[in-house]
Every structure is written in structure tokens, then in C-alpha cells.
Amino acid sequence: MNGLNLVLSLIASIAIVSGVSAPDNVSVVMVGDILLHTPVEESAADVGGNYNFDFIFSKTKDYIAAADLAMVNQEVIIGGKELGVSGYPAFNAPYEIGDALSEAGFDVVCHATNHALDKGKRGVVNTLGYWQSAHPEMTVVGINGSQEQKDAVDIVEKNGIRIAILNYTYGTNGISAPSDMSFAVDMLDEDKVKRDLEYAEANADFTIVCPHWGTEYLHGIDGSQKKWTEVFRAGGADLVIGTHPHVIEPVEFIEDDVPGHGNNHGGGDMLVYYSLGNFVNWTSGTGAGTCDRMVGGMAQVTLAKDILGEVRIVDSGVKALVCHVTHGHDGVAVYPLSDYTDELADLNAIREQDSSFTRQQCVDICNSVWGSNWN
């Protein structure tokens, strides 16, 4: 134990003995990509064409709602039925998916993805308008309705802890921002990222970066992720939770390069979830590797402010998830892998696309990527 940690430990012990209440904690969870492929949308529609996606979250809602701060990567734009509900390759979701996200207990929705401009300016405008009118309590990051919004850094406060949340994407599938909305999507632009991190360091107690990055279907870490990890760390980020590869990737804790420093400086401790994989999807892929796309993760992190005012990660983990799909209405649900049975796996319609899909294969994927560090 270094000198500072020893002092903190002694101060905490004195506080406990003297009856001073312990510092408040903040529990944070985040899940990966919500990919509304056509079969998922069809599963949510009734005979009258009305949508309800609540059933998807029925097996994970308790974990989501229990968190102080619950975050989700909304892979596809929510432009509403008036823009035409569509799946891959140019996605557009009905507004009802947002209702389901709110009902499930999510507090923050990340929209900076490679599909953010699939429906152009109208898609971004409709999405922002929907959130503002239907769920103004939802913190929406990654897309913007003005330059002022783009220049701002979102900070949420939970239990007396101010948390900055930054969300960027590597690209938008070659689709340029509208000429009069160059600010529409937050990109992995180094100058902007550094400015945002500098602001976060000065105005928040803790900084979470949610980059849409990496290589699709690769369980490993690519060169771009390594580069950006260093940029985030140098800027003082404390927690990085990545999306986009559609498969799970490792979790890494990078220790402070100057022992004894607090978190609010460049080069401090940083926890990185390189990719949480898919949360919801019904991929059209077939053959080997399709099973991998059905496995996701829920990042679970607990923050606490110590007696000196530093906010630190005091606990972390990852909960393995599996997306269960069956034909028919309400046929999609995300399960914790710990609750998923061999019998359910035998009924998963993804077996029609990858006959090797089994519960054990899902377990093996998690063991291969995360070792035994999952629940």
C-alpha cells in the first residue's frame, strides 16, 4: 500500500469509528448495441402495425433499473414510422423503441454510431425531437441539433458525483453530414476529444468515454483502439466503454503511471471495456461466427468519492448476456447467460443460421475473451 492509500485507509477507519457516514456510491451499468434488424422489428409489431419493444428487456430490466446510471448504445437512428421503418443496411427505428428504453430504466442513450446518418438530416432531427418531447429526462449524447450542443459536454449528477459522458464514432458509413448540420454527429476528432476531456476534467468528478470504434467481428483489440485508448487516458478519462465490433472484446484495467496521484489527471487509472458486443440483434449472418454476435456484455461499475473528494472505481465486473430469438410476436429477449438454459438454446432460431449455437458455446466465447472474470 502506498503512502496516500494508507492515509486514505486510516481516514476512512476514523470516519467509521466516529460515526461519520460513508461516501455515497454510484452504480453504473452499460449495455452494447441495439441493432433493430427487420426480424426484431417484425417481432415487436402487432397486426395493426403498432410497435411495443418492452418484451426485449423483460429479463434484464431488474439490473438496468437498479443502477443509479444506466447507459445504452442505440445503434440505429430513431426516425419514426414516417421515415419508413427499416433494417440493415440503412436502419430506421420506430419511436416505440425509445419508449421501451425509458421503461426499462435507461438514463443515457448513446447515438454516435456509424448508422447515425442512415436517414440523413431528417433522421437526426426526428430522433432529437422525439427524445425532447417524449422523454426529456433522458440524456442523449453523440448527436446534436446545433453547434452549441456539439460544443457542450454532458454532465450528469448522481448521489453528489458529477459524471461527464462523452460519445463519439469513428465514421458514418461514408455518409457526409448535411451541409447545414455539420455538427450533427460527434466524431472521433482528436482536437474535439481533447477539448471535451479538458472541460470534463475541470468540471466533473469522473469521466466516461463511449467510443464507437474497433473492427467488426474481431474479439481482439485493433491499432485504432490502442491509439484512442492512449488519447483518452492522457486526457484524464476514467472509464471507457466501447461499442461497434458486434462481438465482445477484453476488459483491461490500466494502472496509474504515477503512483500516488488521484484520478483527475492525465495518465491516471483507467478501466476499458473495449467492446460490449450486441445487446439486441437478429443478424442475417450465417455459418461460423454467427453465434458470437448473439453474446454481449453488461458493464457493471461502482464509483465512490473518498474522504479527500477523489472519485474512484471501487468495484467492477461484466455480466454475460445472450440474445434469444424465436419466430413470432414478442419473440426476442435478452437473458443473462447465467439464467440461460440448454433447453432455451435449443429453441433459439439463430440455430437455423448457425447450427453450432449452444449455451456452452456462448460460455466458451466468454471464457475465451474474459477468462473467468464474468458473471
Short mmCIF file of C-alpha atoms in Angstrom, two decimals:
data_model
loop_
_atom_site.label_atom_id
_atom_site.label_comp_id
_atom_site.label_asym_id
_atom_site.label_seq_id
_atom_site.Cartn_x
_atom_site.Cartn_y
_atom_site.Cartn_z
CA MET A 1 0.00 0.00 0.00
CA ASN A 2 1.48 3.39 -0.98
CA GLY A 3 1.52 6.35 1.41
CA LEU A 4 -1.58 8.08 0.05
CA ASN A 5 -3.69 4.92 0.11
CA LEU A 6 -2.55 4.24 3.68
CA VAL A 7 -3.63 7.75 4.69
CA LEU A 8 -7.00 7.30 2.96
CA SER A 9 -7.50 3.97 4.67
CA LEU A 10 -6.74 5.47 8.09
CA ILE A 11 -9.05 8.44 7.47
CA ALA A 12 -11.85 6.09 6.36
CA SER A 13 -11.34 3.99 9.50
CA ILE A 14 -11.54 7.08 11.71
CA ALA A 15 -14.74 8.16 9.93
CA ILE A 16 -16.35 4.78 10.54
CA VAL A 17 -15.37 4.75 14.23
CA SER A 18 -16.63 8.32 14.72
CA GLY A 19 -19.95 7.54 13.08
CA VAL A 20 -19.44 9.71 10.00
CA SER A 21 -21.48 8.30 7.12
CA ALA A 22 -19.60 6.57 4.33
CA PRO A 23 -19.23 8.39 0.99
CA ASP A 24 -22.06 7.92 -1.49
CA ASN A 25 -21.62 5.33 -4.19
CA VAL A 26 -22.88 5.42 -7.77
CA SER A 27 -23.60 2.21 -9.62
CA VAL A 28 -23.16 2.40 -13.40
CA VAL A 29 -24.23 -0.17 -15.99
CA MET A 30 -23.96 -0.06 -19.74
CA VAL A 31 -25.02 -2.46 -22.49
CA GLY A 32 -23.92 -2.69 -26.09
CA ASP A 33 -25.52 -2.29 -29.49
CA ILE A 34 -29.27 -2.28 -30.01
CA LEU A 35 -29.44 -3.42 -33.62
CA LEU A 36 -33.02 -3.50 -34.83
CA HIS A 37 -32.78 -5.89 -37.72
CA THR A 38 -36.03 -6.45 -39.61
CA PRO A 39 -36.98 -9.67 -37.72
CA VAL A 40 -36.68 -7.80 -34.40
CA GLU A 41 -38.96 -5.02 -35.62
CA GLU A 42 -41.41 -7.54 -37.01
CA SER A 43 -41.47 -9.31 -33.67
CA ALA A 44 -42.48 -6.04 -32.00
CA ALA A 45 -45.33 -5.16 -34.38
CA ASP A 46 -48.93 -6.24 -33.87
CA VAL A 47 -51.43 -6.91 -36.65
CA GLY A 48 -52.34 -3.22 -36.72
CA GLY A 49 -48.74 -2.14 -37.24
CA ASN A 50 -48.31 -0.81 -33.70
CA TYR A 51 -44.95 -1.39 -32.02
CA ASN A 52 -44.02 -2.36 -28.47
CA PHE A 53 -40.47 -3.46 -27.61
CA ASP A 54 -40.86 -3.89 -23.84
CA PHE A 55 -40.60 -7.69 -24.03
CA ILE A 56 -36.98 -7.47 -25.19
CA PHE A 57 -35.87 -6.09 -21.82
CA SER A 58 -38.06 -8.23 -19.57
CA LYS A 59 -35.16 -10.49 -18.43
CA THR A 60 -32.64 -7.68 -17.83
CA LYS A 61 -34.85 -4.83 -16.63
CA ASP A 62 -34.15 -5.51 -12.95
CA TYR A 63 -30.41 -4.99 -13.45
CA ILE A 64 -30.93 -1.88 -15.57
CA ALA A 65 -33.48 -0.20 -13.32
CA ALA A 66 -31.46 -0.92 -10.16
CA ALA A 67 -28.44 1.06 -11.38
CA ASP A 68 -28.00 4.71 -10.45
CA LEU A 69 -26.84 5.37 -14.01
CA ALA A 70 -27.83 3.03 -16.84
CA MET A 71 -26.45 3.58 -20.34
CA VAL A 72 -27.18 2.00 -23.72
CA ASN A 73 -25.76 2.22 -27.23
CA GLN A 74 -28.66 2.89 -29.59
CA GLU A 75 -27.02 1.68 -32.77
CA VAL A 76 -29.78 2.83 -35.10
CA ILE A 77 -31.45 6.17 -35.54
CA ILE A 78 -34.99 6.60 -34.17
CA GLY A 79 -36.61 8.50 -37.02
CA GLY A 80 -40.14 7.18 -36.57
CA LYS A 81 -42.52 5.39 -38.90
CA GLU A 82 -42.86 8.46 -41.12
CA LEU A 83 -39.34 7.84 -42.42
CA GLY A 84 -40.02 4.16 -43.05
CA VAL A 85 -39.06 1.52 -40.51
CA SER A 86 -36.11 -0.40 -41.93
CA GLY A 87 -33.37 -2.85 -41.02
CA TYR A 88 -29.91 -3.47 -42.44
CA PRO A 89 -28.15 -1.79 -44.20
CA ALA A 90 -29.88 1.61 -43.72
CA PHE A 91 -31.62 1.35 -40.36
CA ASN A 92 -34.51 3.38 -39.00
CA ALA A 93 -36.45 2.54 -35.86
CA PRO A 94 -39.95 3.49 -34.71
CA TYR A 95 -40.23 5.81 -31.74
CA GLU A 96 -41.54 2.99 -29.58
CA ILE A 97 -38.02 1.60 -29.08
CA GLY A 98 -37.24 4.78 -27.16
CA ASP A 99 -40.32 4.26 -25.01
CA ALA A 100 -39.08 0.76 -24.19
CA LEU A 101 -35.59 2.03 -23.33
CA SER A 102 -37.08 4.54 -20.93
CA GLU A 103 -39.42 1.96 -19.42
CA ALA A 104 -36.52 -0.43 -18.91
CA GLY A 105 -34.74 2.17 -16.79
CA PHE A 106 -32.03 3.59 -19.04
CA ASP A 107 -30.85 7.11 -18.21
CA VAL A 108 -28.36 7.78 -21.03
CA VAL A 109 -28.61 6.84 -24.70
CA CYS A 110 -25.54 6.95 -26.96
CA HIS A 111 -26.33 7.83 -30.58
CA ALA A 112 -22.87 8.41 -32.12
CA THR A 113 -22.67 5.31 -34.32
CA ASN A 114 -21.81 4.50 -37.89
CA HIS A 115 -25.56 4.36 -38.62
CA ALA A 116 -26.35 7.81 -37.19
CA LEU A 117 -26.83 9.33 -40.66
CA ASP A 118 -28.66 6.42 -42.29
CA LYS A 119 -31.72 8.67 -42.71
CA GLY A 120 -29.79 11.90 -43.16
CA LYS A 121 -30.75 15.18 -41.55
CA ARG A 122 -34.37 14.15 -41.02
CA GLY A 123 -33.33 11.10 -39.03
CA VAL A 124 -31.21 13.14 -36.61
CA VAL A 125 -33.82 15.88 -36.26
CA ASN A 126 -36.64 13.40 -35.68
CA THR A 127 -34.59 11.49 -33.10
CA LEU A 128 -33.71 14.58 -31.10
CA GLY A 129 -37.26 15.89 -31.33
CA TYR A 130 -38.66 12.59 -30.14
CA TRP A 131 -36.41 12.41 -27.09
CA GLN A 132 -37.06 16.04 -26.15
CA SER A 133 -40.83 15.75 -26.42
CA ALA A 134 -41.41 12.19 -25.17
CA HIS A 135 -38.60 11.66 -22.64
CA PRO A 136 -36.90 14.93 -21.76
CA GLU A 137 -35.36 13.21 -18.73
CA MET A 138 -33.20 11.03 -20.99
CA THR A 139 -29.63 12.25 -21.52
CA VAL A 140 -28.91 11.95 -25.24
CA VAL A 141 -25.27 12.03 -26.31
CA GLY A 142 -23.45 11.71 -29.61
CA ILE A 143 -25.82 13.62 -31.92
CA ASN A 144 -26.61 17.32 -31.91
CA GLY A 145 -29.21 19.78 -33.13
CA SER A 146 -26.88 22.78 -33.04
CA GLN A 147 -23.24 23.80 -32.86
CA GLU A 148 -23.85 24.83 -29.25
CA GLN A 149 -24.93 21.29 -28.42
CA LYS A 150 -21.89 19.87 -30.16
CA ASP A 151 -19.56 22.14 -28.21
CA ALA A 152 -21.16 21.25 -24.88
CA VAL A 153 -20.14 18.36 -22.62
CA ASP A 154 -22.93 16.40 -20.97
CA ILE A 155 -22.52 16.07 -17.22
CA VAL A 156 -24.99 14.16 -15.08
CA GLU A 157 -25.03 14.23 -11.29
CA LYS A 158 -25.83 11.15 -9.24
CA ASN A 159 -25.56 10.98 -5.45
CA GLY A 160 -23.41 14.10 -5.36
CA ILE A 161 -20.98 12.84 -8.02
CA ARG A 162 -20.69 14.75 -11.30
CA ILE A 163 -20.08 12.39 -14.24
CA ALA A 164 -19.12 13.60 -17.72
CA ILE A 165 -20.28 11.35 -20.57
CA LEU A 166 -18.60 11.61 -23.98
CA ASN A 167 -19.71 9.65 -27.06
CA TYR A 168 -18.00 9.55 -30.47
CA THR A 169 -18.00 7.42 -33.61
CA TYR A 170 -15.17 6.56 -35.98
CA GLY A 171 -17.39 7.27 -39.02
CA THR A 172 -20.87 7.21 -40.54
CA ASN A 173 -20.53 4.62 -43.31
CA GLY A 174 -19.31 7.21 -45.79
CA ILE A 175 -22.41 9.39 -45.43
CA SER A 176 -21.48 13.05 -45.03
CA ALA A 177 -23.19 15.28 -42.51
CA PRO A 178 -25.87 17.54 -44.04
CA SER A 179 -24.39 20.76 -45.39
CA ASP A 180 -26.31 22.81 -42.84
CA MET A 181 -25.74 20.34 -39.98
CA SER A 182 -22.00 19.72 -39.92
CA PHE A 183 -22.40 19.43 -36.14
CA ALA A 184 -24.90 16.54 -36.34
CA VAL A 185 -22.69 13.67 -35.11
CA ASP A 186 -19.81 13.63 -32.65
CA MET A 187 -16.83 12.10 -34.43
CA LEU A 188 -13.55 10.75 -33.12
CA ASP A 189 -11.78 14.00 -33.95
CA GLU A 190 -8.67 14.38 -31.81
CA ASP A 191 -8.97 18.13 -31.29
CA LYS A 192 -12.58 17.87 -30.17
CA VAL A 193 -11.92 14.86 -27.95
CA LYS A 194 -9.06 16.68 -26.21
CA ARG A 195 -11.17 19.82 -25.71
CA ASP A 196 -14.04 17.80 -24.28
CA LEU A 197 -11.76 15.89 -21.94
CA GLU A 198 -10.16 19.12 -20.75
CA TYR A 199 -13.60 20.53 -19.95
CA ALA A 200 -14.66 17.33 -18.24
CA GLU A 201 -11.54 17.32 -16.08
CA ALA A 202 -12.26 20.87 -14.94
CA ASN A 203 -15.99 20.46 -14.34
CA ALA A 204 -16.76 16.84 -13.45
CA ASP A 205 -15.60 14.36 -10.82
CA PHE A 206 -15.42 11.40 -13.20
CA THR A 207 -15.31 10.98 -16.98
CA ILE A 208 -16.81 8.17 -19.05
CA VAL A 209 -15.96 7.93 -22.76
CA CYS A 210 -18.14 5.76 -25.03
CA PRO A 211 -16.35 5.35 -28.36
CA HIS A 212 -17.89 3.59 -31.35
CA TRP A 213 -14.67 2.04 -32.61
CA GLY A 214 -12.81 -1.16 -33.44
CA THR A 215 -13.09 -3.85 -36.10
CA GLU A 216 -16.35 -5.67 -36.70
CA TYR A 217 -16.44 -9.31 -35.54
CA LEU A 218 -12.91 -9.13 -34.12
CA HIS A 219 -12.60 -10.29 -30.50
CA GLY A 220 -9.18 -8.67 -30.23
CA ILE A 221 -8.09 -5.04 -29.89
CA ASP A 222 -7.04 -3.24 -33.07
CA GLY A 223 -4.47 -0.49 -33.58
CA SER A 224 -7.01 2.32 -33.69
CA GLN A 225 -8.45 1.28 -30.33
CA LYS A 226 -4.96 1.25 -28.83
CA LYS A 227 -4.28 4.74 -30.19
CA TRP A 228 -7.52 6.20 -28.88
CA THR A 229 -7.09 4.49 -25.51
CA GLU A 230 -3.89 6.47 -25.05
CA VAL A 231 -5.61 9.71 -26.13
CA PHE A 232 -8.43 9.16 -23.64
CA ARG A 233 -6.04 8.27 -20.85
CA ALA A 234 -3.76 11.23 -21.50
CA GLY A 235 -6.83 13.48 -21.34
CA GLY A 236 -7.87 12.14 -17.96
CA ALA A 237 -10.68 9.73 -18.83
CA ASP A 238 -11.51 7.31 -16.02
CA LEU A 239 -13.75 4.75 -17.74
CA VAL A 240 -14.00 3.76 -21.41
CA ILE A 241 -16.88 1.60 -22.65
CA GLY A 242 -16.66 0.73 -26.33
CA THR A 243 -19.16 -0.46 -28.92
CA HIS A 244 -19.37 -1.33 -32.63
CA PRO A 245 -17.50 -4.64 -33.22
CA HIS A 246 -20.74 -6.64 -32.62
CA VAL A 247 -18.78 -9.17 -30.57
CA ILE A 248 -17.34 -8.95 -27.08
CA GLU A 249 -13.75 -7.84 -26.53
CA PRO A 250 -11.46 -7.81 -23.48
CA VAL A 251 -11.74 -5.69 -20.36
CA GLU A 252 -8.50 -4.05 -19.24
CA PHE A 253 -7.57 -2.04 -16.16
CA ILE A 254 -4.72 0.35 -16.92
CA GLU A 255 -2.94 1.41 -13.75
CA ASP A 256 -1.80 4.89 -12.87
CA ASP A 257 1.62 5.58 -14.38
CA VAL A 258 2.45 7.91 -11.47
CA PRO A 259 1.63 6.06 -8.23
CA GLY A 260 0.01 8.21 -5.59
CA HIS A 261 -1.85 10.53 -7.97
CA GLY A 262 -5.60 10.87 -7.89
CA ASN A 263 -7.83 10.11 -10.84
CA ASN A 264 -8.26 13.70 -12.01
CA HIS A 265 -5.10 13.95 -14.06
CA GLY A 266 -3.86 12.59 -17.36
CA GLY A 267 -2.33 9.13 -17.10
CA GLY A 268 -4.37 8.03 -14.10
CA ASP A 269 -6.12 4.72 -13.54
CA MET A 270 -8.49 3.87 -16.38
CA LEU A 271 -10.81 0.91 -16.90
CA VAL A 272 -11.53 -0.07 -20.51
CA TYR A 273 -14.31 -2.29 -21.82
CA TYR A 274 -13.17 -2.50 -25.43
CA SER A 275 -16.49 -3.83 -26.74
CA LEU A 276 -19.71 -4.97 -25.09
CA GLY A 277 -20.86 -6.67 -28.29
CA ASN A 278 -24.51 -6.70 -29.29
CA PHE A 279 -27.27 -6.29 -26.75
CA VAL A 280 -30.18 -6.81 -29.17
CA ASN A 281 -29.80 -8.22 -32.66
CA TRP A 282 -31.04 -10.81 -35.13
CA THR A 283 -28.19 -10.85 -37.58
CA SER A 284 -28.67 -12.06 -41.13
CA GLY A 285 -25.25 -13.70 -40.97
CA THR A 286 -24.87 -17.42 -41.36
CA GLY A 287 -22.27 -20.03 -40.53
CA ALA A 288 -19.31 -19.93 -38.19
CA GLY A 289 -19.10 -16.81 -36.07
CA THR A 290 -22.81 -16.07 -36.10
CA CYS A 291 -23.12 -17.37 -32.55
CA ASP A 292 -20.55 -14.80 -31.41
CA ARG A 293 -22.88 -11.97 -32.42
CA MET A 294 -25.56 -13.22 -30.04
CA VAL A 295 -23.31 -12.83 -26.98
CA GLY A 296 -22.99 -9.46 -25.28
CA GLY A 297 -21.95 -7.94 -22.01
CA MET A 298 -23.29 -5.55 -19.40
CA ALA A 299 -20.54 -3.43 -17.85
CA GLN A 300 -21.05 -3.06 -14.11
CA VAL A 301 -19.04 -0.39 -12.30
CA THR A 302 -19.34 1.17 -8.85
CA LEU A 303 -17.93 4.64 -8.16
CA ALA A 304 -17.28 6.22 -4.78
CA LYS A 305 -15.99 9.58 -3.60
CA ASP A 306 -13.31 9.18 -0.96
CA ILE A 307 -12.78 11.40 2.05
CA LEU A 308 -10.47 13.70 0.04
CA GLY A 309 -13.05 14.18 -2.70
CA GLU A 310 -11.49 11.90 -5.32
CA VAL A 311 -13.96 9.71 -7.24
CA ARG A 312 -12.66 6.22 -7.88
CA ILE A 313 -13.83 2.91 -9.24
CA VAL A 314 -14.27 0.68 -6.21
CA ASP A 315 -15.83 -2.33 -7.94
CA SER A 316 -16.29 -3.53 -11.50
CA GLY A 317 -17.37 -6.55 -13.48
CA VAL A 318 -19.17 -7.72 -16.59
CA LYS A 319 -22.39 -9.68 -16.82
CA ALA A 320 -22.57 -12.00 -19.83
CA LEU A 321 -25.75 -11.75 -21.92
CA VAL A 322 -27.29 -13.72 -24.76
CA CYS A 323 -29.96 -12.60 -27.22
CA HIS A 324 -32.68 -15.21 -27.57
CA VAL A 325 -34.72 -15.05 -30.78
CA THR A 326 -37.75 -17.06 -31.85
CA HIS A 327 -40.22 -16.57 -34.68
CA GLY A 328 -43.48 -14.83 -33.96
CA HIS A 329 -44.74 -11.92 -31.89
CA ASP A 330 -42.67 -10.94 -28.83
CA GLY A 331 -40.04 -13.43 -29.90
CA VAL A 332 -36.88 -11.60 -28.83
CA ALA A 333 -35.46 -11.32 -25.30
CA VAL A 334 -32.03 -10.70 -23.82
CA TYR A 335 -31.10 -13.08 -20.99
CA PRO A 336 -28.25 -13.06 -18.53
CA LEU A 337 -26.17 -16.02 -19.65
CA SER A 338 -26.28 -17.30 -16.07
CA ASP A 339 -30.07 -17.70 -16.47
CA TYR A 340 -29.95 -19.15 -19.97
CA THR A 341 -30.58 -22.87 -20.24
CA ASP A 342 -29.63 -25.57 -22.70
CA GLU A 343 -33.34 -26.00 -23.44
CA LEU A 344 -33.70 -22.34 -24.38
CA ALA A 345 -30.57 -22.51 -26.53
CA ASP A 346 -32.07 -25.44 -28.44
CA LEU A 347 -35.08 -23.23 -29.27
CA ASN A 348 -33.06 -20.19 -30.37
CA ALA A 349 -33.90 -19.54 -34.02
CA ILE A 350 -30.33 -18.44 -34.66
CA ARG A 351 -29.56 -22.17 -34.87
CA GLU A 352 -31.15 -22.04 -38.32
CA GLN A 353 -28.29 -19.75 -39.31
CA ASP A 354 -25.53 -21.32 -37.19
CA SER A 355 -26.21 -24.91 -36.16
CA SER A 356 -23.28 -24.79 -33.73
CA PHE A 357 -25.10 -22.34 -31.43
CA THR A 358 -25.41 -23.78 -27.92
CA ARG A 359 -25.38 -22.38 -24.43
CA GLN A 360 -21.96 -23.96 -23.91
CA GLN A 361 -20.59 -22.23 -26.98
CA CYS A 362 -21.76 -18.90 -25.54
CA VAL A 363 -19.97 -19.76 -22.28
CA ASP A 364 -16.83 -20.72 -24.20
CA ILE A 365 -16.83 -17.38 -26.03
CA CYS A 366 -16.99 -15.51 -22.72
CA ASN A 367 -14.26 -17.65 -21.20
CA SER A 368 -12.05 -17.10 -24.23
CA VAL A 369 -12.39 -13.29 -24.15
CA TRP A 370 -12.89 -12.54 -20.45
CA GLY A 371 -11.37 -15.58 -18.76
CA SER A 372 -13.30 -16.27 -15.57
CA ASN A 373 -13.98 -12.57 -14.95
CA TRP A 374 -17.68 -12.52 -15.78
CA ASN A 375 -20.93 -13.38 -14.10
#
